[in-house]
Coordinates of C-alpha atoms in Angstrom, one line a residue:
Chain A
M1 CA -15.3 20.8 28.8
S2 CA -15.8 17.1 29.8
E3 CA -13.6 14.5 28.2
F4 CA -14.2 10.8 27.8
Y5 CA -11.9 7.9 28.5
T6 CA -11.3 5.9 25.3
R7 CA -8.5 4.1 23.5
Y8 CA -6.5 4.0 20.3
G9 CA -6.5 0.9 18.1
D10 CA -3.2 -0.2 19.7
G11 CA -4.9 -0.2 23.1
S12 CA -3.2 2.9 24.5
P13 CA -5.7 4.9 26.6
T14 CA -6.6 8.5 25.8
R15 CA -9.2 11.1 26.6
V16 CA -11.2 12.9 23.9
S17 CA -13.8 15.6 23.9
A18 CA -17.4 15.0 22.8
D19 CA -16.8 16.8 19.6
E20 CA -13.7 14.7 18.8
M21 CA -15.6 11.6 19.5
R22 CA -18.5 12.6 17.3
R23 CA -16.1 13.5 14.5
D24 CA -14.3 10.2 14.7
L25 CA -17.6 8.3 14.6
E26 CA -18.6 10.2 11.5
V27 CA -15.3 9.9 9.7
G28 CA -15.2 6.1 10.6
T29 CA -18.6 5.3 9.2
N30 CA -17.9 7.4 6.0
D31 CA -14.7 5.5 5.4
A32 CA -16.5 2.2 5.5
A33 CA -19.3 3.5 3.3
D34 CA -16.7 4.8 0.8
R35 CA -14.7 1.7 0.7
G36 CA -17.5 -0.8 0.7
K37 CA -19.9 1.3 -1.4
I38 CA -22.5 0.8 1.3
P39 CA -24.7 3.2 3.3
A40 CA -23.1 5.1 6.2
L41 CA -24.8 4.9 9.6
S42 CA -27.7 7.3 10.2
Q43 CA -27.6 10.2 12.7
S44 CA -29.6 8.2 15.2
E45 CA -27.3 5.2 14.9
L46 CA -24.3 7.5 15.4
D47 CA -26.0 9.0 18.5
H48 CA -26.5 5.5 19.8
L49 CA -22.8 4.7 19.2
F50 CA -21.8 7.9 20.9
D51 CA -23.9 6.9 23.9
I52 CA -22.2 3.5 24.0
C53 CA -18.7 5.0 23.7
T54 CA -19.3 7.6 26.4
R55 CA -21.1 5.7 29.1
P56 CA -19.2 6.1 32.4
D57 CA -19.4 2.4 33.2
K58 CA -16.3 0.4 32.8
T59 CA -18.2 -2.4 31.0
V60 CA -21.5 -2.2 29.2
S61 CA -23.9 -4.9 27.9
V62 CA -26.9 -5.5 25.7
E63 CA -30.4 -5.2 27.1
R64 CA -31.9 -8.3 28.6
G65 CA -33.3 -10.4 25.8
N66 CA -30.8 -9.2 23.2
E67 CA -28.1 -11.7 24.1
V68 CA -26.4 -13.5 21.2
V69 CA -24.6 -16.8 20.9
V70 CA -20.9 -17.1 20.7
T71 CA -18.7 -19.3 18.6
F72 CA -14.9 -19.4 18.8
D73 CA -11.9 -19.6 16.6
A74 CA -8.6 -21.1 17.8
G75 CA -10.9 -22.1 20.8
T76 CA -8.6 -24.4 22.8
L77 CA -5.6 -22.3 22.0
K78 CA -6.8 -19.3 24.1
L79 CA -6.5 -20.6 27.7
P80 CA -3.7 -23.2 27.5
I81 CA -1.5 -21.4 24.9
R82 CA -2.1 -17.7 24.8
A83 CA -3.0 -17.2 28.4
G84 CA -0.4 -19.8 29.5
V85 CA -2.9 -21.6 31.8
P86 CA -1.5 -25.1 32.3
M87 CA -4.5 -27.2 31.3
D88 CA -5.2 -29.6 28.5
R89 CA -7.6 -29.0 25.6
S90 CA -10.5 -31.0 27.2
S91 CA -10.2 -29.0 30.5
A92 CA -10.2 -25.8 28.4
I93 CA -13.4 -26.9 26.8
L94 CA -15.0 -27.8 30.1
T95 CA -13.9 -24.5 31.6
H96 CA -15.6 -22.7 28.7
E97 CA -18.8 -24.8 29.2
R98 CA -19.1 -24.8 32.9
A99 CA -17.3 -21.6 34.1
F100 CA -17.6 -19.2 31.2
C101 CA -21.1 -20.4 30.1
S102 CA -20.0 -20.5 26.4
D103 CA -22.7 -21.5 24.0
T104 CA -20.3 -23.5 21.8
M105 CA -16.6 -24.3 21.8
E106 CA -14.0 -25.2 19.3
L107 CA -11.4 -28.0 19.6
A108 CA -8.2 -26.9 17.9
H109 CA -4.7 -28.1 17.6
V110 CA -1.7 -25.8 18.1
D111 CA -0.7 -26.6 14.4
Y112 CA -3.8 -24.8 13.4
S113 CA -3.7 -25.6 9.7
Y114 CA -5.6 -28.4 7.8
K115 CA -2.4 -29.5 6.0
Q116 CA -0.6 -30.2 9.3
L117 CA -3.5 -32.0 10.9
K118 CA -3.9 -34.8 8.4
A119 CA -0.7 -36.4 9.8
I120 CA -2.2 -36.5 13.4
I121 CA -5.8 -37.0 12.5
H122 CA -6.1 -40.2 14.6
E123 CA -5.2 -38.2 17.7
E124 CA -7.6 -35.4 16.8
T125 CA -10.5 -37.8 16.3
A126 CA -9.8 -39.5 19.6
A127 CA -9.7 -36.0 21.3
M128 CA -13.0 -35.1 19.7
E129 CA -14.7 -38.3 20.9
H130 CA -13.4 -37.8 24.4
V131 CA -14.6 -34.2 24.5
Q132 CA -18.0 -35.1 23.2
L133 CA -18.5 -37.6 26.0
N134 CA -18.0 -34.9 28.6
T135 CA -19.8 -31.9 27.2
I136 CA -23.3 -30.7 26.4
I137 CA -22.5 -27.6 24.2
P138 CA -21.9 -28.0 20.5
I139 CA -18.2 -28.6 19.8
F140 CA -16.7 -27.4 16.5
Y141 CA -13.4 -28.6 15.1
G142 CA -11.5 -25.8 13.4
A143 CA -8.3 -24.9 11.6
M144 CA -7.0 -22.5 8.9
P145 CA -6.7 -23.3 5.1
N146 CA -3.3 -21.6 5.1
L147 CA -2.5 -22.0 1.4
G148 CA 1.0 -20.7 1.9
L149 CA 2.0 -23.9 3.7
Y150 CA 1.9 -25.7 0.3
T151 CA 4.8 -23.7 -1.0
K152 CA 8.5 -24.5 -0.8
P153 CA 10.2 -25.3 1.5
D154 CA 7.1 -26.4 3.5
G155 CA 5.4 -27.9 0.5
P156 CA 5.9 -28.9 -3.1
I157 CA 4.9 -25.7 -4.9
E158 CA 6.8 -22.6 -6.0
N159 CA 6.2 -19.7 -3.7
W160 CA 4.0 -17.1 -5.4
S161 CA 5.2 -14.4 -2.8
E162 CA 8.6 -14.8 -4.3
L163 CA 7.4 -15.1 -7.9
L164 CA 5.3 -12.0 -7.9
P165 CA 8.0 -9.5 -7.0
L166 CA 10.0 -11.0 -9.9
A167 CA 7.0 -10.1 -12.2
K168 CA 6.5 -13.8 -12.9
I169 CA 2.7 -13.3 -12.9
S170 CA 1.5 -16.3 -14.8
E171 CA 3.8 -18.6 -12.8
A172 CA 2.6 -17.1 -9.6
K173 CA -1.0 -17.6 -10.6
A174 CA -0.4 -21.2 -11.7
A175 CA 1.3 -22.0 -8.4
Q176 CA -1.7 -20.7 -6.5
E177 CA -4.1 -22.8 -8.6
E178 CA -1.9 -25.9 -7.9
A179 CA -1.9 -25.2 -4.2
M180 CA -5.6 -25.0 -4.2
E181 CA -6.0 -28.6 -5.3
H182 CA -3.8 -29.9 -2.4
A183 CA -5.6 -27.6 0.1
I184 CA -9.1 -28.7 -1.0
K185 CA -8.1 -32.4 -0.6
D186 CA -6.7 -31.8 2.9
M187 CA -9.6 -29.7 4.1
V188 CA -12.2 -32.2 3.0
Y189 CA -10.2 -35.1 4.4
V190 CA -9.7 -33.6 7.9
A191 CA -13.2 -32.1 8.1
S192 CA -14.8 -35.4 7.1
R193 CA -12.8 -37.4 9.7
M194 CA -13.6 -34.9 12.4
Y195 CA -17.3 -34.7 11.5
E196 CA -17.5 -38.5 11.5
A197 CA -15.7 -38.5 14.9
G198 CA -18.6 -36.5 16.3
A199 CA -17.8 -32.8 15.7
D200 CA -21.0 -30.8 15.7
G201 CA -19.5 -28.4 13.2
I202 CA -16.4 -27.5 11.2
N203 CA -14.8 -24.1 11.4
F204 CA -12.8 -22.7 8.5
D205 CA -10.9 -20.0 10.3
T206 CA -9.0 -17.0 8.9
V207 CA -10.1 -17.8 5.3
G208 CA -8.2 -15.6 2.8
A209 CA -5.0 -15.2 4.8
S210 CA -3.1 -16.2 1.7
G211 CA -5.4 -14.3 -0.6
D212 CA -8.2 -15.1 -3.0
A213 CA -7.0 -18.6 -3.9
D214 CA -7.2 -19.4 -0.2
V215 CA -10.8 -18.3 -0.3
L216 CA -11.7 -20.2 -3.4
A217 CA -10.1 -23.4 -2.1
S218 CA -12.1 -23.1 1.1
L219 CA -15.4 -22.4 -0.8
K220 CA -14.9 -25.5 -2.9
A221 CA -14.1 -27.6 0.2
V222 CA -17.3 -26.4 1.8
E223 CA -19.3 -27.2 -1.3
I224 CA -17.8 -30.8 -1.3
L225 CA -18.5 -31.3 2.4
K226 CA -22.0 -30.0 2.1
N227 CA -22.8 -32.4 -0.7
K228 CA -21.2 -35.2 1.3
Y229 CA -22.9 -34.4 4.6
P230 CA -26.0 -32.2 4.0
D231 CA -26.6 -31.6 7.7
I232 CA -23.0 -30.5 8.5
A233 CA -22.7 -27.1 10.2
I234 CA -19.8 -25.0 8.8
E235 CA -18.6 -21.7 10.1
F236 CA -16.7 -19.7 7.5
G237 CA -14.6 -17.1 9.2
M238 CA -12.6 -14.5 7.2
S239 CA -9.2 -13.1 7.7
G240 CA -9.7 -9.5 6.6
E241 CA -12.3 -7.0 5.6
F242 CA -11.6 -7.4 1.9
I243 CA -10.3 -10.4 0.0
L244 CA -6.7 -9.8 -1.0
G245 CA -6.1 -10.4 -4.7
M246 CA -2.9 -12.4 -4.7
H247 CA -4.2 -14.0 -7.9
G248 CA -6.8 -11.6 -9.0
D249 CA -8.7 -13.7 -11.5
L250 CA -10.5 -16.3 -9.4
F251 CA -14.2 -16.5 -9.5
F252 CA -16.9 -18.3 -7.5
D253 CA -20.5 -18.4 -8.7
G254 CA -19.6 -15.9 -11.4
K255 CA -18.2 -13.4 -8.8
R256 CA -14.5 -12.3 -8.8
L257 CA -13.4 -13.0 -5.3
A258 CA -10.6 -10.4 -5.0
G259 CA -11.8 -7.2 -3.5
L260 CA -15.0 -8.5 -2.0
Y261 CA -16.1 -6.8 1.2
P262 CA -18.1 -8.6 4.0
H263 CA -21.6 -8.0 2.6
Q264 CA -20.4 -9.6 -0.7
Q265 CA -18.2 -12.3 1.0
V266 CA -21.2 -13.6 2.9
K267 CA -23.1 -14.3 -0.3
V268 CA -20.4 -16.5 -1.8
A269 CA -20.1 -18.3 1.6
E270 CA -23.8 -18.9 1.6
K271 CA -23.8 -20.2 -1.9
A272 CA -21.0 -22.7 -1.1
G273 CA -23.1 -24.0 1.8
A274 CA -21.7 -22.3 4.9
T275 CA -24.1 -22.1 7.8
I276 CA -22.4 -19.3 9.8
F277 CA -20.4 -16.5 8.4
G278 CA -17.6 -14.9 10.4
A279 CA -17.2 -11.3 9.3
V280 CA -13.9 -9.6 9.9
I281 CA -13.2 -5.9 9.9
N282 CA -9.6 -4.8 10.6
T283 CA -8.7 -2.5 13.4
N284 CA -6.5 0.4 12.5
S285 CA -4.1 0.8 15.4
S286 CA -3.4 4.5 14.7
R287 CA -7.1 5.5 14.9
T288 CA -9.3 5.8 17.9
F289 CA -11.7 3.2 19.2
A290 CA -14.7 5.4 18.1
W291 CA -13.4 5.6 14.5
N292 CA -12.8 1.8 14.4
L293 CA -16.1 1.0 16.0
A294 CA -18.2 3.2 13.6
R295 CA -16.4 1.7 10.7
T296 CA -16.8 -1.9 11.9
V297 CA -20.5 -1.4 12.7
T298 CA -21.1 0.1 9.2
F299 CA -19.6 -2.9 7.5
V300 CA -21.4 -5.4 9.8
K301 CA -24.8 -3.8 9.3
A302 CA -24.4 -4.1 5.5
C303 CA -23.3 -7.7 5.9
T304 CA -26.2 -8.8 8.2
E305 CA -28.7 -7.0 5.9
A306 CA -27.3 -8.9 2.9
A307 CA -27.0 -12.3 4.7
S308 CA -29.4 -15.2 4.8
I309 CA -27.3 -17.1 7.3
P310 CA -26.2 -16.0 10.8
V311 CA -23.3 -13.6 10.9
H312 CA -20.9 -14.0 13.9
V313 CA -18.6 -11.0 13.9
N314 CA -14.9 -11.6 14.9
V315 CA -14.3 -9.5 17.9
G316 CA -10.8 -10.4 19.0
M317 CA -7.4 -8.8 19.1
G318 CA -7.0 -6.5 16.1
V319 CA -10.4 -7.0 14.5
G320 CA -14.0 -5.9 15.0
A321 CA -12.8 -2.6 16.6
I322 CA -11.0 -4.4 19.3
P323 CA -7.6 -2.8 20.1
N324 CA -4.5 -4.7 18.9
S325 CA -3.2 -5.9 22.3
N326 CA -2.7 -9.4 23.6
T327 CA -5.4 -9.1 26.3
P328 CA -8.0 -6.8 24.8
A329 CA -9.3 -4.2 27.3
V330 CA -12.8 -5.1 28.6
D331 CA -14.1 -1.5 28.2
A332 CA -13.5 -1.7 24.5
V333 CA -14.6 -5.3 24.1
S334 CA -17.9 -4.9 25.8
R335 CA -18.7 -1.6 23.9
A336 CA -17.8 -3.3 20.6
D337 CA -20.1 -6.3 21.5
K338 CA -23.0 -4.1 22.4
A339 CA -22.7 -1.9 19.3
L340 CA -22.3 -4.8 17.0
V341 CA -25.4 -6.5 18.4
E342 CA -27.7 -3.5 18.8
I343 CA -26.7 -1.5 15.7
G344 CA -24.9 -4.0 13.5
K345 CA -27.6 -6.6 14.2
A346 CA -24.9 -9.3 14.6
D347 CA -26.4 -12.8 15.2
G348 CA -23.4 -13.9 17.2
L349 CA -19.9 -13.1 18.1
Chain B
M1 CA 1.2 17.5 -26.5
S2 CA 1.1 19.7 -23.4
I3 CA 2.9 18.8 -20.3
E4 CA -0.5 18.3 -18.5
D5 CA -1.5 15.8 -21.2
I6 CA 1.8 14.0 -20.8
F7 CA 1.2 13.8 -17.0
L8 CA -2.4 12.5 -17.5
E9 CA -1.4 9.9 -20.0
A10 CA 1.5 8.7 -17.9
R11 CA -0.8 8.1 -15.0
E12 CA -3.2 6.2 -17.3
T13 CA -0.5 3.9 -18.6
I14 CA 0.4 3.0 -15.0
L15 CA -3.3 2.4 -14.0
Q16 CA -3.9 0.4 -17.1
C17 CA -0.5 -1.5 -16.9
D18 CA 0.2 -0.5 -20.5
Q19 CA 3.9 -0.9 -20.9
E20 CA 4.1 -0.3 -24.6
R21 CA 2.2 3.0 -24.4
A22 CA 4.3 4.1 -21.4
V23 CA 7.5 3.5 -23.2
R24 CA 6.2 5.4 -26.3
L25 CA 5.1 8.3 -24.1
A26 CA 8.4 8.5 -22.3
E27 CA 10.2 8.7 -25.6
R28 CA 7.8 11.3 -26.9
A29 CA 8.1 13.4 -23.7
L30 CA 11.9 13.5 -24.2
A31 CA 11.6 14.2 -28.0
E32 CA 9.4 17.2 -27.1
G33 CA 11.9 18.5 -24.7
Y34 CA 10.1 18.1 -21.4
D35 CA 12.0 17.7 -18.1
P36 CA 12.3 13.9 -17.5
V37 CA 12.3 14.4 -13.7
E38 CA 9.0 16.3 -13.9
V39 CA 7.5 13.6 -16.2
I40 CA 8.5 10.9 -13.6
S41 CA 7.4 12.7 -10.5
S42 CA 4.1 14.3 -11.7
G43 CA 3.2 11.7 -14.2
F44 CA 4.3 8.1 -13.7
S45 CA 5.0 8.4 -9.9
Y46 CA 1.6 10.0 -9.4
G47 CA 0.0 7.0 -11.2
I48 CA 1.9 4.5 -9.1
R49 CA 0.8 6.3 -5.9
Q50 CA -2.8 6.1 -7.1
M51 CA -2.3 2.4 -7.8
G52 CA -1.0 1.9 -4.3
E53 CA -4.1 3.6 -2.8
L54 CA -6.4 1.5 -5.0
F55 CA -4.6 -1.7 -3.8
G56 CA -5.1 -0.6 -0.2
R57 CA -8.9 -0.4 -0.9
G58 CA -9.1 -3.8 -2.6
E59 CA -9.9 -2.3 -5.9
V60 CA -6.8 -3.5 -7.7
F61 CA -4.9 -6.7 -7.0
L62 CA -1.3 -7.7 -6.4
P63 CA -0.5 -8.9 -10.0
Q64 CA -1.7 -5.6 -11.3
L65 CA 0.3 -3.7 -8.7
I66 CA 3.4 -5.7 -9.8
M67 CA 2.7 -5.2 -13.5
S68 CA 2.2 -1.4 -13.0
S69 CA 5.6 -1.2 -11.2
E70 CA 7.1 -3.0 -14.2
V71 CA 5.5 -0.5 -16.5
M72 CA 6.9 2.2 -14.3
K73 CA 10.4 0.7 -14.4
A74 CA 10.4 0.5 -18.2
A75 CA 9.3 4.2 -18.6
V76 CA 11.7 5.4 -15.9
Q77 CA 14.6 3.5 -17.5
I78 CA 14.2 5.7 -20.6
L79 CA 13.7 8.9 -18.7
D80 CA 16.6 8.0 -16.3
A81 CA 19.0 7.5 -19.2
A82 CA 18.2 11.0 -20.4
I83 CA 18.7 12.4 -17.0
I84 CA 22.1 10.8 -16.7
Q85 CA 23.0 11.9 -20.3
G86 CA 22.0 15.5 -19.4
E87 CA 24.1 15.2 -16.2
T88 CA 21.1 16.4 -14.2
T89 CA 21.1 13.4 -12.0
Q90 CA 20.3 14.7 -8.6
Y91 CA 18.9 12.4 -5.9
K92 CA 16.6 14.0 -3.4
G93 CA 18.3 12.0 -0.7
T94 CA 19.6 8.6 0.3
I95 CA 17.8 6.0 2.4
V96 CA 19.0 2.8 3.9
I97 CA 16.0 0.5 4.5
A98 CA 15.7 -3.0 6.0
T99 CA 13.4 -5.4 7.7
V100 CA 14.8 -5.7 11.3
E101 CA 16.6 -8.7 12.7
G102 CA 14.4 -11.8 13.4
D103 CA 11.8 -10.7 11.0
V104 CA 11.5 -12.1 7.5
H105 CA 8.5 -10.2 6.2
D106 CA 9.3 -7.9 3.4
I107 CA 6.5 -7.7 0.9
G108 CA 5.3 -4.3 2.3
K109 CA 8.9 -3.0 2.5
G110 CA 9.4 -4.0 -1.1
I111 CA 6.5 -1.8 -2.2
V112 CA 7.9 1.1 -0.1
V113 CA 11.3 0.6 -1.9
S114 CA 9.7 0.7 -5.3
L115 CA 7.7 3.9 -4.5
L116 CA 10.7 5.6 -2.9
K117 CA 12.8 4.9 -6.0
T118 CA 10.2 6.4 -8.3
Q119 CA 10.4 9.7 -6.3
G120 CA 14.1 10.2 -7.0
I121 CA 15.3 8.9 -3.7
Q122 CA 18.4 6.7 -3.7
V123 CA 17.5 3.5 -1.9
Y124 CA 19.8 0.9 -0.4
D125 CA 17.5 -2.1 0.3
M126 CA 19.3 -4.4 2.8
G127 CA 16.6 -7.0 2.6
R128 CA 15.1 -8.8 5.6
D129 CA 16.4 -10.1 9.0
V130 CA 19.1 -7.5 9.1
S131 CA 20.9 -6.7 12.4
T132 CA 21.0 -3.2 13.9
V133 CA 24.8 -3.2 13.6
K134 CA 24.7 -3.9 9.9
I135 CA 22.1 -1.3 9.3
I136 CA 24.2 1.4 11.0
E137 CA 27.3 0.3 9.2
K138 CA 25.6 0.6 5.8
A139 CA 24.1 4.0 6.7
L140 CA 27.5 5.3 7.6
E141 CA 29.1 3.8 4.4
V142 CA 26.6 5.4 2.0
K143 CA 26.2 8.6 4.1
A144 CA 22.5 8.0 4.2
D145 CA 20.1 10.8 5.1
I146 CA 17.4 8.4 6.4
I147 CA 17.4 5.0 8.0
G148 CA 14.0 3.2 7.5
T149 CA 13.1 0.0 9.3
S150 CA 10.2 -2.3 9.0
A151 CA 8.9 -4.8 11.5
L152 CA 5.8 -7.0 11.2
L153 CA 5.8 -8.7 14.5
T154 CA 5.3 -7.3 18.0
T155 CA 8.3 -9.3 19.1
T156 CA 10.6 -7.8 16.5
L157 CA 9.3 -4.3 16.9
M158 CA 11.8 -3.8 19.7
S159 CA 14.6 -3.8 17.1
Q160 CA 13.4 -0.4 16.0
K161 CA 14.0 0.9 19.6
K162 CA 17.3 -0.9 19.6
L163 CA 18.4 1.1 16.5
E164 CA 17.5 4.4 18.2
D165 CA 19.4 3.3 21.3
E166 CA 22.4 2.3 19.4
L167 CA 22.5 5.5 17.4
R168 CA 22.3 7.5 20.5
K169 CA 24.9 5.4 22.4
N170 CA 27.4 5.8 19.5
G171 CA 26.7 9.6 19.1
L172 CA 25.2 9.1 15.7
R173 CA 21.6 10.0 16.3
D174 CA 21.9 13.5 14.8
Q175 CA 23.6 12.1 11.7
F176 CA 20.4 10.4 10.4
K177 CA 16.7 10.8 10.3
T178 CA 14.8 7.6 11.2
M179 CA 11.6 6.2 9.9
V180 CA 9.6 3.2 11.2
G181 CA 6.8 1.1 9.7
G182 CA 5.2 -2.3 9.8
A183 CA 1.8 -3.6 11.1
P184 CA 2.4 -3.2 14.9
A185 CA 4.2 0.2 14.6
T186 CA 2.2 3.4 15.2
Q187 CA 2.9 7.1 15.5
R188 CA 2.8 6.7 19.2
W189 CA 5.4 4.0 19.0
A190 CA 7.6 6.2 16.9
D191 CA 7.2 9.1 19.4
R192 CA 8.0 6.7 22.3
I193 CA 11.3 5.4 20.9
G194 CA 12.3 8.8 19.4
A195 CA 12.0 8.0 15.7
D196 CA 11.6 10.9 13.4
A197 CA 8.7 9.6 11.4
Y198 CA 6.2 6.8 11.2
A199 CA 4.4 5.7 8.0
E200 CA 1.3 3.6 7.9
D201 CA 1.6 2.5 4.3
A202 CA 3.9 2.8 1.2
A203 CA 2.3 6.0 0.0
E204 CA 2.7 7.7 3.4
A205 CA 6.3 6.4 3.6
V206 CA 7.1 8.4 0.4
T207 CA 5.4 11.6 1.8
K208 CA 7.2 11.3 5.1
A209 CA 10.6 10.6 3.5
L210 CA 10.2 13.6 1.3
L211 CA 9.2 15.7 4.3
L212 CA 12.3 14.5 6.2
L213 CA 14.4 15.5 3.2
N214 CA 12.6 18.8 3.0
R215 CA 11.8 17.9 -0.6
T216 CA 8.0 18.0 -0.8

């Protein structure tokens, strides 16, 4: 019986039979359908996924004409920081534009949080102006809302992660609400300065990393920015497949934010004024690539069907079916990309 | 009230975070002569496991999860008192649990601790950023059956291997069962370092701990 080379979600290689692969695809799509209360993939879509997963080629690609654009998060942290290539941020951007043929790029600081950036905003605006003089592709400026940074000892507010285990629920909720006010102010300030310095767009990255209050603060910041600059492009990238209810009683446009899955998250992002939505589906490191891929594509398909704005799926380490390893394996990355575009109908990655 | 009705209502009180009703039910179960251990394990504990699963699916939120564990604590306190009074206190086993050295993440471990306690396992929670030496010392001191370690970072994951190595080096490996967990840990990691069990989440940690104790 023939076996196919594949991987687990932690990147370790394995071989599985056709039956095992088909079973994992089916269980994966059913898990997404069950959790998100969305349709599972059809048999023909599962067959297509099986074909993508079992092709003997080391890498695969979309058919000519089906290419999609790419946007980045933590853009200038990838080559100089994660890969350890000794280059400055502007060289990293030029490398992306002229060697990698990236469609867009993101200028980002190593202190990748809006709160930290306000103190060095003059340096960031100068960097943006310099980069814009040398590049043609659209350049985003991005950072994370990181609501947790407003808690003691980093900030002025009590830490809800410490209050909650003590069952101080109302104090924990009040602390999150207070942090939101600070975060909104910082996000609007930094984004405004960077937009006025020439950024083609602003990226709110890893939204929801501190739970539903983190999401609400970001949505409100987007709303303010959109009113202030009607033409501003804003990418709204999530941190997880459902919004973690650290507060639980926060609403936007009449919708409770906690527990929203990608096809619901995109609607609140749209309503706030976001122009690109970054869907995130978590990779389970114990499951196979096939299981993770079927699950991811199921969530993404529901999200793109619901969306009125472009959906750029996060396909990096540990999300979008990509194995959780520092340098994701190209066999998995290219297969995930192809499946997300051809079956999930992703507008970008 | 039949024992099945008690179980059902106990689960409901947890899912609805209804402390007053849970306390009344615990008192009623005792008054009607039901075994408090059974009421905890098949009633309240079952409810808390359901709550954990719903939380993992984004269907209930952290404040509710915390409130439900408070409800659980209040009910168990009443039932525990009766167990002690009746001198039937019998832990299913003892576990020493810690977040490994260099790692300060312990929200998930805290949930594991709460669930293990509800299953009649004696838990020594050493907190976070705990050295391998201290973990082993504590396990020897309390004659633990299991040592459980949590690591959230790929960089601190190696401490779980260090624990296995130290136990083997000191001839203590057969004295304890070991369990590992945390975001970067996997079953394959557990196999590679020689740990006895891996748990993906709090609910599985309970199942695996009971398996290691042969108390399922």
